[in-house]
Coordinates of C-alpha atoms and ligand atoms in Angstrom, one line a residue:
M1 CA -65.7 52.2 -9.6
A2 CA -63.7 52.6 -12.8
G3 CA -60.2 51.4 -12.6
I4 CA -60.4 49.1 -9.7
G5 CA -62.0 46.1 -11.3
S6 CA -60.0 46.2 -14.5
R7 CA -56.8 44.2 -14.0
Q8 CA -56.1 42.1 -17.0
M9 CA -56.2 38.3 -16.9
D10 CA -52.6 37.9 -17.8
D11 CA -51.4 34.8 -16.0
A12 CA -50.6 31.6 -17.9
T13 CA -53.5 29.6 -16.6
A14 CA -56.2 32.2 -17.2
G15 CA -58.9 30.8 -19.4
T16 CA -57.2 27.5 -19.9
G17 CA -59.2 25.8 -17.1
A18 CA -56.0 24.8 -15.2
R19 CA -56.7 25.1 -11.5
R20 CA -54.7 27.7 -9.7
A21 CA -53.7 27.0 -6.1
R22 CA -56.0 28.4 -3.5
V23 CA -54.3 30.9 -1.2
L24 CA -55.9 32.6 1.7
T25 CA -54.9 35.3 4.1
G26 CA -56.8 37.3 6.8
Y27 CA -56.2 40.7 8.3
R28 CA -57.4 42.0 11.6
P29 CA -59.1 45.4 11.1
T30 CA -57.1 47.3 13.7
G31 CA -56.6 50.6 11.9
P32 CA -55.2 52.2 8.8
L33 CA -52.5 50.3 6.9
H34 CA -48.9 51.5 7.2
L35 CA -45.6 51.0 5.4
G36 CA -44.9 47.9 7.3
H37 CA -48.1 46.3 6.0
W38 CA -47.3 47.6 2.5
F39 CA -43.9 46.1 2.1
G40 CA -44.6 43.2 4.4
N41 CA -47.9 41.9 3.0
V42 CA -49.7 44.0 0.5
L43 CA -47.2 43.8 -2.3
N44 CA -47.1 40.0 -1.7
M45 CA -51.0 39.9 -1.9
L46 CA -50.9 41.9 -5.2
S47 CA -48.6 39.4 -6.7
L48 CA -50.5 36.4 -5.3
Q49 CA -53.7 37.6 -6.9
Q50 CA -52.0 37.4 -10.3
D51 CA -51.4 33.7 -10.3
H52 CA -53.5 32.1 -7.5
D53 CA -57.1 31.7 -6.6
A54 CA -56.8 34.3 -3.9
Y55 CA -59.0 34.8 -0.8
F56 CA -58.4 37.9 1.2
F57 CA -60.7 38.4 4.2
I58 CA -61.1 40.8 7.1
A59 CA -60.9 39.0 10.4
D60 CA -63.2 41.2 12.4
W61 CA -63.9 38.4 15.0
H62 CA -60.2 38.0 15.5
A63 CA -59.9 41.7 16.3
L64 CA -62.4 41.1 19.1
T65 CA -60.1 38.5 20.8
T66 CA -58.2 41.5 22.3
D67 CA -60.3 44.6 21.6
Y68 CA -63.7 43.4 22.8
E69 CA -64.5 46.1 25.2
D70 CA -64.8 49.2 23.1
T71 CA -66.0 48.1 19.6
S72 CA -67.1 51.5 18.4
G73 CA -64.3 51.7 15.9
L74 CA -64.6 48.3 14.4
L75 CA -67.0 49.0 11.5
G76 CA -65.0 52.0 10.5
N77 CA -61.8 50.1 10.5
V78 CA -63.3 47.4 8.3
E79 CA -64.5 49.9 5.8
G80 CA -61.1 51.7 5.9
L81 CA -59.2 48.5 5.3
V82 CA -61.3 47.5 2.3
L83 CA -60.7 50.9 0.7
D84 CA -57.0 50.6 1.5
W85 CA -56.9 47.2 -0.2
L86 CA -58.8 48.5 -3.2
A87 CA -56.6 51.6 -3.5
A88 CA -53.5 49.4 -3.3
G89 CA -54.8 47.4 -6.3
L90 CA -56.5 44.3 -4.8
D91 CA -59.2 43.5 -7.3
P92 CA -62.6 42.2 -6.1
E93 CA -63.2 40.7 -9.5
R94 CA -60.0 38.7 -9.5
S95 CA -59.7 37.9 -5.8
T96 CA -62.4 37.0 -3.3
I97 CA -62.5 39.7 -0.7
Y98 CA -64.9 39.2 2.2
L99 CA -65.7 39.8 5.8
Q100 CA -65.3 37.0 8.3
S101 CA -68.4 37.8 10.3
A102 CA -70.6 37.7 7.2
L103 CA -70.1 34.0 7.3
P104 CA -71.7 32.6 10.5
E105 CA -70.6 29.1 9.3
V106 CA -67.1 30.1 10.2
A107 CA -68.2 30.3 13.8
E108 CA -70.0 27.0 13.5
L109 CA -66.9 25.3 12.2
A110 CA -64.7 26.9 14.8
L111 CA -67.0 25.5 17.5
L112 CA -66.8 22.0 16.0
L113 CA -63.0 22.2 15.6
G114 CA -62.8 23.3 19.2
M115 CA -64.3 19.9 20.2
V116 CA -61.3 18.0 18.9
T117 CA -58.6 20.5 19.9
P118 CA -56.7 19.6 23.1
L119 CA -56.4 22.5 25.5
S120 CA -52.7 21.8 25.9
W121 CA -52.1 22.6 22.2
L122 CA -53.6 26.0 22.5
E123 CA -51.9 26.8 25.8
R124 CA -48.4 26.3 24.3
V125 CA -48.9 28.7 21.3
P126 CA -46.2 31.4 21.7
T127 CA -48.4 34.3 20.6
F128 CA -51.0 33.3 23.2
K129 CA -48.3 33.3 26.0
E130 CA -47.0 36.7 24.8
R131 CA -50.5 38.2 24.7
L132 CA -51.2 36.9 28.2
R133 CA -48.2 38.7 29.4
D134 CA -49.2 41.9 27.6
L135 CA -52.7 41.8 29.0
A136 CA -51.6 40.7 32.5
E137 CA -52.0 44.0 34.3
R138 CA -55.2 45.2 32.7
E139 CA -57.4 42.3 31.7
I140 CA -58.4 38.8 32.2
A141 CA -57.3 36.0 29.9
N142 CA -60.4 35.4 27.8
F143 CA -61.6 32.2 26.2
G144 CA -61.8 33.9 22.7
L145 CA -58.1 34.7 22.8
L146 CA -57.2 31.1 23.7
G147 CA -59.4 30.0 20.8
Y148 CA -57.7 32.4 18.3
P149 CA -55.9 29.6 16.4
V150 CA -59.1 27.4 16.3
L151 CA -61.0 30.3 14.7
Q152 CA -58.1 30.8 12.3
T153 CA -58.2 27.1 11.4
A154 CA -61.9 27.5 10.6
D155 CA -61.1 30.5 8.4
I156 CA -58.6 28.5 6.4
T157 CA -60.4 25.2 6.1
I158 CA -63.9 26.6 5.4
V159 CA -62.6 27.7 2.0
R160 CA -60.3 24.7 1.6
G161 CA -57.3 27.0 1.7
E162 CA -54.2 25.2 0.4
L163 CA -51.6 27.9 1.0
V164 CA -51.4 30.5 3.7
P165 CA -48.8 33.2 3.4
V166 CA -47.2 33.7 6.8
G167 CA -44.3 35.4 8.4
E168 CA -42.1 33.5 10.8
D169 CA -44.2 34.6 13.8
Q170 CA -47.4 33.0 12.5
L171 CA -45.8 29.6 11.7
P172 CA -46.8 28.0 15.0
H173 CA -50.4 29.0 14.3
L174 CA -50.3 27.3 11.0
E175 CA -48.6 24.2 12.4
L176 CA -51.4 24.0 14.9
S177 CA -54.0 24.3 12.1
R178 CA -52.4 21.4 10.4
E179 CA -52.5 19.3 13.6
I180 CA -56.2 20.1 14.2
V181 CA -57.1 19.2 10.6
R182 CA -55.2 15.9 10.9
R183 CA -57.0 15.0 14.1
F184 CA -60.4 16.0 12.7
N185 CA -59.9 13.9 9.6
R186 CA -58.7 11.0 11.6
F187 CA -62.1 10.9 13.5
Y188 CA -64.4 11.9 10.6
G189 CA -62.8 11.0 7.3
E190 CA -60.9 13.1 4.8
V191 CA -63.1 16.1 5.1
L192 CA -60.8 19.0 5.5
V193 CA -57.8 20.1 3.5
E194 CA -54.5 20.4 5.3
P195 CA -53.1 23.9 4.6
K196 CA -49.4 24.6 3.9
A197 CA -47.4 27.7 4.9
L198 CA -46.3 29.9 2.1
L199 CA -43.2 31.4 3.8
S200 CA -42.7 34.8 2.4
E201 CA -39.3 36.4 2.9
T202 CA -40.6 39.8 3.8
P203 CA -38.3 42.6 4.9
M204 CA -38.5 43.8 8.5
I205 CA -39.8 47.4 8.1
P206 CA -38.6 49.5 11.0
G207 CA -40.8 52.3 12.5
L208 CA -39.7 55.7 13.5
D209 CA -38.0 54.4 16.7
G210 CA -36.2 51.6 14.9
R211 CA -38.4 48.9 16.3
K212 CA -40.6 46.9 13.9
M213 CA -43.3 49.2 12.5
S214 CA -46.6 48.8 14.3
K215 CA -49.6 50.8 15.1
S216 CA -49.6 49.8 18.7
L217 CA -46.0 51.1 19.1
R218 CA -47.2 54.4 17.5
N219 CA -44.1 54.3 15.4
D220 CA -45.8 53.9 12.0
I221 CA -46.0 55.9 8.8
G222 CA -49.5 55.5 7.4
L223 CA -50.2 54.9 3.7
R224 CA -52.9 57.6 4.1
D225 CA -50.5 60.1 5.8
D226 CA -50.4 63.3 3.8
P227 CA -47.1 64.5 2.4
D228 CA -46.3 66.9 5.2
T229 CA -47.0 64.2 7.8
M230 CA -44.7 61.8 6.0
R231 CA -42.0 64.3 5.9
S232 CA -42.2 65.3 9.5
K233 CA -42.3 61.6 10.6
V234 CA -39.2 60.8 8.5
R235 CA -37.5 63.8 10.1
R236 CA -38.2 62.3 13.5
M237 CA -36.7 58.9 12.7
V238 CA -33.9 57.6 14.8
T239 CA -30.6 57.0 13.0
D240 CA -27.3 55.3 13.9
P241 CA -26.8 56.6 17.5
E242 CA -23.0 56.7 16.9
K243 CA -23.3 59.2 14.1
V244 CA -23.6 62.3 16.2
R245 CA -21.8 65.0 14.4
L246 CA -21.6 65.9 10.7
G247 CA -18.7 64.0 9.3
D248 CA -19.1 61.0 11.6
P249 CA -19.2 57.8 9.6
G250 CA -22.6 56.0 9.8
R251 CA -23.6 52.4 9.6
P252 CA -26.4 52.0 7.1
E253 CA -27.0 48.4 8.0
I254 CA -28.3 49.4 11.4
C255 CA -30.1 52.6 10.4
P256 CA -33.9 52.5 10.1
V257 CA -33.8 55.4 7.6
F258 CA -31.5 53.3 5.3
A259 CA -33.8 50.3 5.7
L260 CA -36.6 52.4 4.1
H261 CA -34.2 53.7 1.5
R262 CA -33.8 50.0 0.5
E263 CA -37.4 49.8 -0.4
L264 CA -38.0 53.3 -1.8
S265 CA -34.8 54.6 -3.3
P266 CA -33.2 52.3 -5.9
D267 CA -32.0 55.3 -7.8
I268 CA -29.7 56.6 -5.0
L269 CA -29.2 53.5 -2.9
G270 CA -25.5 53.2 -3.7
Q271 CA -24.6 56.8 -3.2
T272 CA -26.7 56.9 0.0
E273 CA -24.8 54.0 1.5
A274 CA -21.4 55.3 0.4
G275 CA -22.2 58.8 1.6
C276 CA -23.4 57.5 5.0
R277 CA -20.3 55.4 5.5
A278 CA -18.0 58.2 4.5
G279 CA -19.7 60.6 6.8
T280 CA -20.3 63.0 3.9
L281 CA -24.0 62.6 3.7
P282 CA -25.7 64.4 6.6
C283 CA -28.7 62.6 8.1
V284 CA -30.9 65.6 7.5
Q285 CA -30.2 65.4 3.8
C286 CA -30.5 61.6 3.7
K287 CA -34.0 61.9 5.4
S288 CA -35.1 64.6 3.1
N289 CA -34.2 62.3 0.1
L290 CA -36.2 59.5 1.6
A291 CA -39.2 61.7 2.3
D292 CA -39.2 63.0 -1.3
R293 CA -39.3 59.4 -2.7
M294 CA -41.8 58.2 -0.2
I295 CA -44.2 61.0 -1.0
V296 CA -43.9 60.3 -4.7
H297 CA -44.1 56.6 -4.3
F298 CA -47.4 56.7 -2.4
G299 CA -48.9 59.5 -4.5
P300 CA -50.9 57.2 -6.7
F301 CA -52.2 55.3 -3.6
R302 CA -53.2 58.5 -1.9
E303 CA -55.1 59.7 -5.0
R304 CA -56.9 56.5 -5.6
R305 CA -57.8 56.2 -1.9
A306 CA -59.3 59.7 -2.0
V307 CA -61.4 58.9 -5.0
L308 CA -62.7 55.7 -3.5
E309 CA -63.5 57.5 -0.3
D310 CA -66.1 59.6 -2.2
D311 CA -68.3 56.5 -2.9
P312 CA -69.8 55.6 0.5
K313 CA -71.2 52.3 -0.8
L314 CA -68.0 51.0 -2.4
A315 CA -66.6 49.0 0.6
A316 CA -69.9 47.3 1.3
Q317 CA -70.3 46.5 -2.4
A318 CA -66.9 44.9 -2.6
L319 CA -67.5 42.8 0.5
A320 CA -71.0 41.7 -0.8
Q321 CA -69.4 40.6 -4.0
G322 CA -66.8 38.5 -2.2
E323 CA -69.4 37.0 0.1
E324 CA -71.4 35.9 -2.9
K325 CA -68.4 34.3 -4.4
V326 CA -67.3 32.5 -1.3
R327 CA -70.7 31.3 -0.1
P328 CA -71.1 28.1 -2.3
L329 CA -67.7 26.9 -1.1
V330 CA -68.6 27.6 2.5
E331 CA -71.8 25.6 2.2
Q332 CA -70.1 22.8 0.4
T333 CA -67.5 22.5 3.2
M334 CA -70.0 22.7 6.0
G335 CA -72.2 20.1 4.3
A336 CA -69.2 17.7 4.3
V337 CA -68.3 18.6 7.9
R338 CA -71.8 18.0 9.2
R339 CA -72.1 14.7 7.3
G340 CA -68.7 13.6 8.4
M341 CA -69.6 14.2 12.1
R342 CA -73.0 12.6 11.6
L343 CA -74.7 15.8 12.5
A344 CA -76.6 15.6 9.3
Ligands
LIG1 N1 -53.7 36.0 12.6 C1 -53.7 36.9 11.4 C2 -53.1 38.2 11.9 O1 -52.6 38.3 13.0 C3 -55.1 37.1 11.0 C4 -55.8 35.9 10.5 C5 -57.0 35.4 11.0 C6 -55.4 35.0 9.5 N2 -57.4 34.3 10.3 C7 -56.4 34.0 9.4 C8 -54.3 34.9 8.6 C9 -56.3 33.0 8.5 C10 -54.2 33.9 7.7 C11 -55.2 32.9 7.6 O2 -53.1 39.2 11.2

């Protein structure tokens, strides 16, 4: 596993004994990572692991809140996600990387938190209402989905997470977690730590059709896509609908291709914008420039990912390492919870 555990201890507090703030984030294992994840979260996680006590876990139980019927892909997705993380540079020595379901105590804590959580708090969570609408035609509203934020609160509080990086859409979940913690502590003493949101200003990464990149919309460009796939996907991207003919001026600010140029093409950003506005840069050329840079940019990721793929035990090893690191903390928290509730 040469190369993946070797990031230097280079932050100001390393070795000085000063405590770094504990940050935690979870990812549902729903499939291969794409550019939206990369620019939206992964880069942020890489920088967090430099100067925080970072916990990154795979929320496999959360994936079941919607995809409980056919679970045949779950283990493969977990392993794929670990390897994507490692190839991106998350370091299992420096961060604590683990699997939610390896810690049954998380389920125990979620059950106990559920006792103090009013139903009305859960029913008014916006993502729950949206999901209900999405699921309306095909499925029943399940208890697990309603309990999603309770389980998430258990994830956070079991490791005494202080900071949780969230996008705008996840803010209501975190607010709810804070309310649950306050209510719990009111009944049983100052047992749990109230987490704070770490609002990250992440760019909206559009997919091929201009809507937010997402696997379920099938508009994503995968980090693992090979160069030809990347190029053909970029070629299919929508552009400014009013720029029809060569020579028509375009509007970079509404063009999904330009949004990706912003992330990938610092070297030609100015001329791309100017050429688009003037109508002198054909979309075909603009896309080809983008594909060139994208392919180069993700070359090192692709290569590392391919190397990691060769070691069939690597993902399991990384998760086992994280589980071992997180376990004492989990036991400590659960001891305090059981004592606080007079269960022990
Ligand atoms: N809700 C997060 C998502 O949609 C996943 C998640 C589960 C999570 N538990 C968490 C995020 C705890 C942060 C903290 O991807």
